[in-house]
């Protein structure tokens, strides 16, 4: 019976939320509508190290989906994600897998929103939007496996006023590529504050339990005006991948500036590190701790296409591991 709690809890939240808010009533005749959409991430890159000069063309991601406005209060989405697997195994760079990334429904009524199904999580959605360059590099938590972009479950959001909104999520916890049922959930609570025009502050905490308890703590501050966008986030996760006392943390700072309607300058700095276990000289994640530096210029010939010439570098903490630097030409296509 325990395995069915993975369905019972989200269904209960969804039905209870709808019963409390009811349906919006007005005399306007609603016309259902829908649209097909697609996103493609592709690049050419060349390594800049003295010993290696590997170059390649890639299509790293492709999304194909359909969104439908079924009712004034209800909408749905189905999205397929085609990309490289994350297992890091032999020849993984040459394989392409297809997954259902989204297959869910959204209920909206005034200040209240409830999402159910295989849906995007709220853990780092805002940070990814402020970063604004997912087509060339993932946001911090996504890149370093602090969480997943989409998962099975339900999310309830409520806008209290112009200054504060909150979200509560109960998710499977495994991500959209691993939809197995078990008795473990990832429960998250987030608050968004809007102190003044252009500013947002987000606080987020989540809890999940298997052999040990895992917690995530996220603090984010972002700013956006007509030309300038900037964000700073700090992330801390205890018992990473449910291994006792292996904690991982880090921060990411990013900024972009629109020179005009077509050209933009952007940059980003990540710092990833981990704790030192008892009787150890180095941190447990030492070989994978380090810094990422990204900088470049973006050109948008039309709204649906973005092209970026940029530098991407990884600089490990360990002196025994060489830094890696790349020149990238990335393209993001939306239609």
mmCIF file of C-alpha atoms in Angstrom, residues 43-49 51-59 325-329:
data_model
loop_
_atom_site.group_PDB
_atom_site.id
_atom_site.type_symbol
_atom_site.label_atom_id
_atom_site.label_comp_id
_atom_site.label_asym_id
_atom_site.label_seq_id
_atom_site.Cartn_x
_atom_site.Cartn_y
_atom_site.Cartn_z
ATOM 1 C CA UNK A 43 26.594 24.408 -30.598
ATOM 2 C CA UNK A 44 30.044 24.233 -32.075
ATOM 3 C CA UNK A 45 32.899 24.167 -29.565
ATOM 4 C CA UNK A 46 36.668 23.888 -29.552
ATOM 5 C CA UNK A 47 38.948 23.118 -26.627
ATOM 6 C CA UNK A 48 41.632 25.733 -25.993
ATOM 7 C CA UNK A 49 44.118 23.688 -23.955
ATOM 8 C CA UNK A 51 47.638 19.540 -25.337
ATOM 9 C CA UNK A 52 44.197 19.012 -26.882
ATOM 10 C CA UNK A 53 42.258 20.863 -29.549
ATOM 11 C CA UNK A 54 39.095 18.796 -29.795
ATOM 12 C CA UNK A 55 36.278 20.391 -31.775
ATOM 13 C CA UNK A 56 32.742 19.227 -32.461
ATOM 14 C CA UNK A 57 29.221 20.151 -33.497
ATOM 15 C CA UNK A 58 26.443 19.115 -31.107
ATOM 16 C CA UNK A 59 22.693 19.157 -30.707
ATOM 17 C CA UNK A 325 38.821 25.963 -21.428
ATOM 18 C CA UNK A 326 36.521 26.055 -24.441
ATOM 19 C CA UNK A 327 35.376 28.454 -27.105
ATOM 20 C CA UNK A 328 31.678 27.955 -27.868
ATOM 21 C CA UNK A 329 29.283 29.145 -30.524
#
